[in-house]
């Protein structure tokens, strides 16, 4: 036994001896546990943030027990802020162009209430529908929905017919017209394929947040598990009024909005 191990033995015995005063190590452990309950924001604790999302083990399929989604608070979204768009472009290797031939996975739009005339700025991306029309019309199965609710495109199966582009009521899909260079290794893209927001699935599978949610300076984008009643996003949805864009289509989108 090393000298260091011998020195640790009395401390371990002291921590477990009945009636003994708590050791320094035990007090540190208790302090760590107490810290986990510190409030970061109203209704959100550090322990909830730490356990809100776990990395998906390599080789393990996505689970239907999880439904990934977003809550966008438009009351916090500034009209002149494009941090989410810039973060998406950087993370996924997009040019950032806004021409009809440029890929845009997320864009800021102005929503006007037809009765009151009130306008709101909001980021719009693939809404990750539970009943996605893009998947219904795809002739090759290239458009598909994972068990956890994330809608994706398999570029190896995509034939570029663009039926999904026409079927999407949110105009969320783009077609790659030109050859691509300097691609991101974790975000494969290809000429002649359709693409759209993936909720940064390569980050989500590592237990991270999508780039847009992480980059928002006003924390207007919340990401989490809609199936978990104890997740921060589920709790927030119960606290405030939310809606879905084109809720009349009954697509059960995974993206919800507050303030529109």
Short mmCIF file of the C-alpha atoms (twelve columns), coordinates in Angstrom:
data_MODEL
# 
_entry.id   MODEL 
# 
loop_
_atom_site.group_PDB 
_atom_site.id 
_atom_site.type_symbol 
_atom_site.label_atom_id 
_atom_site.label_alt_id 
_atom_site.label_comp_id 
_atom_site.label_asym_id 
_atom_site.label_seq_id 
_atom_site.Cartn_x 
_atom_site.Cartn_y 
_atom_site.Cartn_z 
_atom_site.pdbx_PDB_model_num 
ATOM 1   C CA . UNK A 1   0.000   0.000  0.000   1 
ATOM 2   C CA . UNK A 2   1.395   3.418  -0.949  1 
ATOM 3   C CA . UNK A 3   1.891   6.201  1.583   1 
ATOM 4   C CA . UNK A 4   -0.943  8.152  -0.081  1 
ATOM 5   C CA . UNK A 5   -3.331  5.195  0.247   1 
ATOM 6   C CA . UNK A 6   -2.367  4.697  3.925   1 
ATOM 7   C CA . UNK A 7   -3.137  8.358  4.606   1 
ATOM 8   C CA . UNK A 8   -6.588  7.989  3.063   1 
ATOM 9   C CA . UNK A 9   -7.603  4.979  5.202   1 
ATOM 10  C CA . UNK A 10  -8.247  6.876  8.474   1 
ATOM 11  C CA . UNK A 11  -10.372 9.433  6.601   1 
ATOM 12  C CA . UNK A 12  -12.503 6.707  5.060   1 
ATOM 13  C CA . UNK A 13  -13.000 5.024  8.418   1 
ATOM 14  C CA . UNK A 14  -13.839 8.316  10.081  1 
ATOM 15  C CA . UNK A 15  -16.543 9.037  7.528   1 
ATOM 16  C CA . UNK A 16  -18.284 5.747  8.271   1 
ATOM 17  C CA . UNK A 17  -17.732 5.451  12.037  1 
ATOM 18  C CA . UNK A 18  -21.071 5.807  13.941  1 
ATOM 19  C CA . UNK A 19  -21.292 9.039  15.924  1 
ATOM 20  C CA . UNK A 20  -18.183 10.531 14.323  1 
ATOM 21  C CA . UNK A 21  -18.184 14.153 13.186  1 
ATOM 22  C CA . UNK A 22  -18.438 14.541 9.406   1 
ATOM 23  C CA . UNK A 23  -15.070 14.414 7.692   1 
ATOM 24  C CA . UNK A 24  -13.863 17.186 5.366   1 
ATOM 25  C CA . UNK A 25  -14.458 14.879 2.424   1 
ATOM 26  C CA . UNK A 26  -18.033 14.184 3.527   1 
ATOM 27  C CA . UNK A 27  -18.677 17.898 4.029   1 
ATOM 28  C CA . UNK A 28  -17.407 18.627 0.511   1 
ATOM 29  C CA . UNK A 29  -19.696 15.963 -0.889  1 
ATOM 30  C CA . UNK A 30  -22.648 17.451 0.951   1 
ATOM 31  C CA . UNK A 31  -21.759 20.900 -0.314  1 
ATOM 32  C CA . UNK A 32  -21.670 19.630 -3.885  1 
ATOM 33  C CA . UNK A 33  -25.092 18.067 -3.496  1 
ATOM 34  C CA . UNK A 34  -26.473 21.285 -2.048  1 
ATOM 35  C CA . UNK A 35  -24.998 23.304 -4.911  1 
ATOM 36  C CA . UNK A 36  -26.918 21.126 -7.366  1 
ATOM 37  C CA . UNK A 37  -30.128 22.612 -6.015  1 
ATOM 38  C CA . UNK A 38  -29.143 26.244 -6.589  1 
ATOM 39  C CA . UNK A 39  -31.625 28.115 -8.776  1 
ATOM 40  C CA . UNK A 40  -30.214 29.309 -12.099 1 
ATOM 41  C CA . UNK A 41  -33.484 30.883 -13.227 1 
ATOM 42  C CA . UNK A 42  -37.099 30.766 -12.045 1 
ATOM 43  C CA . UNK A 43  -38.118 27.118 -12.002 1 
ATOM 44  C CA . UNK A 44  -34.788 25.801 -13.313 1 
ATOM 45  C CA . UNK A 45  -32.167 24.249 -11.057 1 
ATOM 46  C CA . UNK A 46  -28.580 23.334 -11.805 1 
ATOM 47  C CA . UNK A 47  -29.301 19.660 -11.237 1 
ATOM 48  C CA . UNK A 48  -32.031 19.796 -13.886 1 
ATOM 49  C CA . UNK A 49  -29.658 21.377 -16.397 1 
ATOM 50  C CA . UNK A 50  -26.998 18.774 -15.676 1 
ATOM 51  C CA . UNK A 51  -29.395 15.865 -16.216 1 
ATOM 52  C CA . UNK A 52  -31.608 17.439 -18.861 1 
ATOM 53  C CA . UNK A 53  -29.857 15.690 -21.704 1 
ATOM 54  C CA . UNK A 54  -27.499 12.751 -21.967 1 
ATOM 55  C CA . UNK A 55  -25.327 11.623 -24.840 1 
ATOM 56  C CA . UNK A 56  -26.715 8.746  -26.875 1 
ATOM 57  C CA . UNK A 57  -24.292 5.773  -26.721 1 
ATOM 58  C CA . UNK A 58  -22.645 4.931  -30.042 1 
ATOM 59  C CA . UNK A 59  -24.572 2.253  -31.897 1 
ATOM 60  C CA . UNK A 60  -27.710 2.696  -29.817 1 
ATOM 61  C CA . UNK A 61  -30.769 3.683  -31.887 1 
ATOM 62  C CA . UNK A 62  -32.815 6.776  -31.133 1 
ATOM 63  C CA . UNK A 63  -35.582 6.106  -28.627 1 
ATOM 64  C CA . UNK A 64  -39.260 6.943  -28.970 1 
ATOM 65  C CA . UNK A 65  -39.287 7.630  -25.232 1 
ATOM 66  C CA . UNK A 66  -37.759 10.991 -26.142 1 
ATOM 67  C CA . UNK A 67  -39.353 13.728 -28.280 1 
ATOM 68  C CA . UNK A 68  -36.877 16.475 -28.944 1 
ATOM 69  C CA . UNK A 69  -38.382 19.888 -29.461 1 
ATOM 70  C CA . UNK A 70  -37.949 23.628 -29.125 1 
ATOM 71  C CA . UNK A 71  -39.814 26.450 -27.443 1 
ATOM 72  C CA . UNK A 72  -39.209 29.866 -28.989 1 
ATOM 73  C CA . UNK A 73  -40.130 32.878 -26.882 1 
ATOM 74  C CA . UNK A 74  -40.731 35.647 -29.418 1 
ATOM 75  C CA . UNK A 75  -41.142 38.208 -26.633 1 
ATOM 76  C CA . UNK A 76  -37.394 37.873 -26.075 1 
ATOM 77  C CA . UNK A 77  -36.448 37.751 -29.762 1 
ATOM 78  C CA . UNK A 78  -35.028 41.070 -31.012 1 
ATOM 79  C CA . UNK A 79  -35.883 42.056 -34.585 1 
ATOM 80  C CA . UNK A 80  -32.318 43.069 -35.421 1 
ATOM 81  C CA . UNK A 81  -30.687 39.985 -33.862 1 
ATOM 82  C CA . UNK A 82  -29.488 37.176 -36.136 1 
ATOM 83  C CA . UNK A 83  -27.288 35.293 -33.683 1 
ATOM 84  C CA . UNK A 84  -29.228 32.053 -34.170 1 
ATOM 85  C CA . UNK A 85  -28.941 32.271 -37.960 1 
ATOM 86  C CA . UNK A 86  -25.207 32.971 -37.835 1 
ATOM 87  C CA . UNK A 87  -24.627 30.124 -35.387 1 
ATOM 88  C CA . UNK A 88  -26.540 27.704 -37.621 1 
ATOM 89  C CA . UNK A 89  -24.551 28.734 -40.689 1 
ATOM 90  C CA . UNK A 90  -21.238 28.346 -38.873 1 
ATOM 91  C CA . UNK A 91  -22.114 25.024 -37.244 1 
ATOM 92  C CA . UNK A 92  -23.422 23.401 -40.429 1 
ATOM 93  C CA . UNK A 93  -21.104 24.961 -43.011 1 
ATOM 94  C CA . UNK A 94  -23.735 27.063 -44.791 1 
ATOM 95  C CA . UNK A 95  -22.745 30.107 -46.849 1 
ATOM 96  C CA . UNK A 96  -25.130 32.488 -45.116 1 
ATOM 97  C CA . UNK A 97  -26.470 33.708 -48.448 1 
ATOM 98  C CA . UNK A 98  -30.139 34.619 -48.798 1 
ATOM 99  C CA . UNK A 99  -30.647 34.127 -52.535 1 
ATOM 100 C CA . UNK A 100 -33.292 31.616 -53.697 1 
ATOM 101 C CA . UNK A 101 -30.488 29.184 -54.555 1 
ATOM 102 C CA . UNK A 102 -28.794 29.466 -51.132 1 
ATOM 103 C CA . UNK A 103 -29.459 26.959 -48.366 1 
ATOM 104 C CA . UNK A 104 -31.154 28.483 -45.335 1 
ATOM 105 C CA . UNK A 105 -31.845 26.127 -42.454 1 
ATOM 106 C CA . UNK A 106 -33.138 28.870 -40.167 1 
ATOM 107 C CA . UNK A 107 -34.366 32.342 -41.041 1 
ATOM 108 C CA . UNK A 108 -35.822 35.301 -39.188 1 
ATOM 109 C CA . UNK A 109 -39.316 36.235 -40.347 1 
ATOM 110 C CA . UNK A 110 -41.810 38.926 -39.386 1 
ATOM 111 C CA . UNK A 111 -45.198 37.597 -38.318 1 
ATOM 112 C CA . UNK A 112 -48.131 40.017 -38.462 1 
ATOM 113 C CA . UNK A 113 -51.374 39.410 -36.576 1 
ATOM 114 C CA . UNK A 114 -54.199 39.769 -39.099 1 
ATOM 115 C CA . UNK A 115 -56.604 41.282 -36.559 1 
ATOM 116 C CA . UNK A 116 -54.451 43.568 -34.433 1 
ATOM 117 C CA . UNK A 117 -51.659 44.307 -36.890 1 
ATOM 118 C CA . UNK A 118 -49.062 43.564 -34.209 1 
ATOM 119 C CA . UNK A 119 -45.791 42.296 -35.661 1 
ATOM 120 C CA . UNK A 120 -43.380 39.834 -34.113 1 
ATOM 121 C CA . UNK A 121 -39.926 38.668 -35.149 1 
ATOM 122 C CA . UNK A 122 -39.339 34.946 -34.940 1 
ATOM 123 C CA . UNK A 123 -36.840 32.343 -36.153 1 
ATOM 124 C CA . UNK A 124 -38.415 29.706 -38.387 1 
ATOM 125 C CA . UNK A 125 -36.849 26.398 -39.311 1 
ATOM 126 C CA . UNK A 126 -37.982 22.824 -39.986 1 
ATOM 127 C CA . UNK A 127 -40.749 22.301 -37.434 1 
ATOM 128 C CA . UNK A 128 -39.964 18.587 -36.988 1 
ATOM 129 C CA . UNK A 129 -43.559 17.457 -37.317 1 
ATOM 130 C CA . UNK A 130 -44.863 14.279 -35.746 1 
ATOM 131 C CA . UNK A 131 -46.803 13.825 -38.998 1 
ATOM 132 C CA . UNK A 132 -44.345 15.308 -41.516 1 
ATOM 133 C CA . UNK A 133 -45.780 15.852 -45.026 1 
ATOM 134 C CA . UNK A 134 -42.243 15.808 -46.442 1 
ATOM 135 C CA . UNK A 135 -41.897 12.185 -45.364 1 
ATOM 136 C CA . UNK A 136 -45.302 11.270 -46.801 1 
ATOM 137 C CA . UNK A 137 -44.473 12.476 -50.314 1 
ATOM 138 C CA . UNK A 138 -40.853 11.286 -50.546 1 
ATOM 139 C CA . UNK A 139 -40.718 8.503  -53.184 1 
ATOM 140 C CA . UNK A 140 -37.424 7.004  -51.972 1 
ATOM 141 C CA . UNK A 141 -37.676 7.251  -48.199 1 
ATOM 142 C CA . UNK A 142 -34.853 9.780  -48.108 1 
ATOM 143 C CA . UNK A 143 -36.989 12.044 -45.932 1 
ATOM 144 C CA . UNK A 144 -37.559 10.264 -42.648 1 
ATOM 145 C CA . UNK A 145 -38.359 10.883 -39.002 1 
ATOM 146 C CA . UNK A 146 -36.217 9.411  -36.247 1 
ATOM 147 C CA . UNK A 147 -37.875 7.711  -33.305 1 
ATOM 148 C CA . UNK A 148 -37.035 10.756 -31.164 1 
ATOM 149 C CA . UNK A 149 -38.944 13.103 -33.477 1 
ATOM 150 C CA . UNK A 150 -36.079 14.665 -35.452 1 
ATOM 151 C CA . UNK A 151 -36.864 14.859 -39.184 1 
ATOM 152 C CA . UNK A 152 -33.874 14.304 -41.470 1 
ATOM 153 C CA . UNK A 153 -32.871 13.705 -45.091 1 
ATOM 154 C CA . UNK A 154 -30.637 10.831 -46.192 1 
ATOM 155 C CA . UNK A 155 -28.575 12.435 -48.937 1 
ATOM 156 C CA . UNK A 156 -27.576 9.018  -50.278 1 
ATOM 157 C CA . UNK A 157 -31.227 8.199  -51.026 1 
ATOM 158 C CA . UNK A 158 -32.337 11.682 -52.103 1 
ATOM 159 C CA . UNK A 159 -32.884 11.962 -55.864 1 
ATOM 160 C CA . UNK A 160 -33.535 15.691 -55.818 1 
ATOM 161 C CA . UNK A 161 -37.150 15.476 -56.943 1 
ATOM 162 C CA . UNK A 162 -38.075 18.250 -54.478 1 
ATOM 163 C CA . UNK A 163 -41.527 16.868 -53.724 1 
ATOM 164 C CA . UNK A 164 -40.749 17.482 -50.052 1 
ATOM 165 C CA . UNK A 165 -39.888 21.122 -50.765 1 
ATOM 166 C CA . UNK A 166 -43.337 21.626 -52.249 1 
ATOM 167 C CA . UNK A 167 -45.068 19.671 -49.460 1 
ATOM 168 C CA . UNK A 168 -43.502 21.600 -46.573 1 
ATOM 169 C CA . UNK A 169 -45.918 24.340 -45.426 1 
ATOM 170 C CA . UNK A 170 -43.082 26.159 -43.634 1 
ATOM 171 C CA . UNK A 171 -40.797 26.564 -46.671 1 
ATOM 172 C CA . UNK A 172 -38.078 25.077 -44.515 1 
ATOM 173 C CA . UNK A 173 -36.261 22.973 -47.100 1 
ATOM 174 C CA . UNK A 174 -33.479 23.988 -49.463 1 
ATOM 175 C CA . UNK A 175 -32.032 22.370 -52.583 1 
ATOM 176 C CA . UNK A 176 -28.277 22.278 -53.137 1 
ATOM 177 C CA . UNK A 177 -27.668 23.619 -56.648 1 
ATOM 178 C CA . UNK A 178 -23.885 23.792 -56.754 1 
ATOM 179 C CA . UNK A 179 -20.931 21.588 -55.746 1 
ATOM 180 C CA . UNK A 180 -19.856 22.077 -52.144 1 
ATOM 181 C CA . UNK A 181 -16.389 22.469 -50.687 1 
ATOM 182 C CA . UNK A 182 -14.965 22.711 -47.168 1 
ATOM 183 C CA . UNK A 183 -17.843 20.730 -45.684 1 
ATOM 184 C CA . UNK A 184 -18.170 19.972 -41.997 1 
ATOM 185 C CA . UNK A 185 -17.288 16.297 -41.321 1 
ATOM 186 C CA . UNK A 186 -20.316 15.794 -39.070 1 
ATOM 187 C CA . UNK A 187 -22.734 17.539 -41.438 1 
ATOM 188 C CA . UNK A 188 -22.494 15.817 -44.830 1 
ATOM 189 C CA . UNK A 189 -24.185 17.678 -47.676 1 
ATOM 190 C CA . UNK A 190 -24.263 17.182 -51.428 1 
ATOM 191 C CA . UNK A 191 -25.197 18.777 -54.749 1 
ATOM 192 C CA . UNK A 192 -28.587 17.659 -56.026 1 
ATOM 193 C CA . UNK A 193 -29.949 16.925 -52.542 1 
ATOM 194 C CA . UNK A 194 -32.560 18.552 -50.377 1 
ATOM 195 C CA . UNK A 195 -31.633 19.617 -46.843 1 
ATOM 196 C CA . UNK A 196 -33.059 21.437 -43.831 1 
ATOM 197 C CA . UNK A 197 -32.597 22.024 -40.109 1 
ATOM 198 C CA . UNK A 198 -31.496 18.857 -38.327 1 
ATOM 199 C CA . UNK A 199 -31.793 20.324 -34.807 1 
ATOM 200 C CA . UNK A 200 -28.002 19.889 -34.901 1 
ATOM 201 C CA . UNK A 201 -28.534 16.165 -34.443 1 
ATOM 202 C CA . UNK A 202 -24.768 15.599 -34.325 1 
ATOM 203 C CA . UNK A 203 -24.656 17.797 -31.239 1 
ATOM 204 C CA . UNK A 204 -27.846 16.436 -29.675 1 
ATOM 205 C CA . UNK A 205 -26.529 12.870 -29.853 1 
ATOM 206 C CA . UNK A 206 -23.515 14.034 -27.838 1 
ATOM 207 C CA . UNK A 207 -25.737 15.542 -25.155 1 
ATOM 208 C CA . UNK A 208 -25.259 19.108 -26.385 1 
ATOM 209 C CA . UNK A 209 -27.692 21.867 -27.346 1 
ATOM 210 C CA . UNK A 210 -28.417 22.876 -30.958 1 
ATOM 211 C CA . UNK A 211 -26.181 25.733 -32.066 1 
ATOM 212 C CA . UNK A 212 -29.049 28.235 -32.384 1 
ATOM 213 C CA . UNK A 213 -30.274 27.633 -28.828 1 
ATOM 214 C CA . UNK A 214 -26.762 27.890 -27.427 1 
ATOM 215 C CA . UNK A 215 -25.991 31.105 -29.306 1 
ATOM 216 C CA . UNK A 216 -29.157 33.096 -28.527 1 
ATOM 217 C CA . UNK A 217 -28.075 36.000 -26.274 1 
ATOM 218 C CA . UNK A 218 -31.603 36.421 -24.873 1 
ATOM 219 C CA . UNK A 219 -32.180 32.683 -24.277 1 
ATOM 220 C CA . UNK A 220 -35.248 32.895 -26.493 1 
ATOM 221 C CA . UNK A 221 -34.762 29.330 -27.774 1 
ATOM 222 C CA . UNK A 222 -35.222 26.474 -25.325 1 
ATOM 223 C CA . UNK A 223 -34.422 22.899 -26.370 1 
ATOM 224 C CA . UNK A 224 -35.356 19.702 -24.592 1 
ATOM 225 C CA . UNK A 225 -37.428 16.554 -24.259 1 
ATOM 226 C CA . UNK A 226 -41.137 17.233 -24.766 1 
ATOM 227 C CA . UNK A 227 -41.996 13.738 -23.508 1 
ATOM 228 C CA . UNK A 228 -40.381 14.322 -20.128 1 
ATOM 229 C CA . UNK A 229 -42.816 16.195 -17.845 1 
ATOM 230 C CA . UNK A 230 -39.914 17.146 -15.582 1 
ATOM 231 C CA . UNK A 231 -37.757 18.681 -18.320 1 
ATOM 232 C CA . UNK A 232 -37.267 22.446 -18.282 1 
ATOM 233 C CA . UNK A 233 -39.022 22.846 -21.633 1 
ATOM 234 C CA . UNK A 234 -42.083 20.847 -20.550 1 
ATOM 235 C CA . UNK A 235 -42.359 22.835 -17.341 1 
ATOM 236 C CA . UNK A 236 -42.118 26.097 -19.247 1 
ATOM 237 C CA . UNK A 237 -44.801 25.043 -21.733 1 
ATOM 238 C CA . UNK A 238 -47.138 24.379 -18.814 1 
ATOM 239 C CA . UNK A 239 -46.449 27.845 -17.410 1 
ATOM 240 C CA . UNK A 240 -47.003 30.006 -20.493 1 
ATOM 241 C CA . UNK A 241 -49.310 30.142 -23.513 1 
ATOM 242 C CA . UNK A 242 -47.774 28.522 -26.586 1 
ATOM 243 C CA . UNK A 243 -48.882 27.824 -30.121 1 
ATOM 244 C CA . UNK A 244 -47.636 26.165 -33.280 1 
ATOM 245 C CA . UNK A 245 -47.308 27.784 -36.694 1 
ATOM 246 C CA . UNK A 246 -50.190 26.576 -38.893 1 
ATOM 247 C CA . UNK A 247 -51.647 24.604 -36.019 1 
ATOM 248 C CA . UNK A 248 -54.734 24.079 -38.186 1 
ATOM 249 C CA . UNK A 249 -52.772 21.543 -40.248 1 
ATOM 250 C CA . UNK A 250 -52.544 19.265 -37.195 1 
ATOM 251 C CA . UNK A 251 -48.971 18.209 -37.934 1 
ATOM 252 C CA . UNK A 252 -48.038 18.145 -34.230 1 
ATOM 253 C CA . UNK A 253 -44.846 20.119 -34.723 1 
ATOM 254 C CA . UNK A 254 -41.930 19.784 -32.362 1 
ATOM 255 C CA . UNK A 255 -41.350 23.551 -32.368 1 
ATOM 256 C CA . UNK A 256 -43.639 25.768 -30.298 1 
ATOM 257 C CA . UNK A 257 -43.845 29.537 -30.048 1 
ATOM 258 C CA . UNK A 258 -44.766 31.945 -27.292 1 
ATOM 259 C CA . UNK A 259 -45.909 35.467 -28.094 1 
ATOM 260 C CA . UNK A 260 -47.380 35.031 -31.569 1 
# 
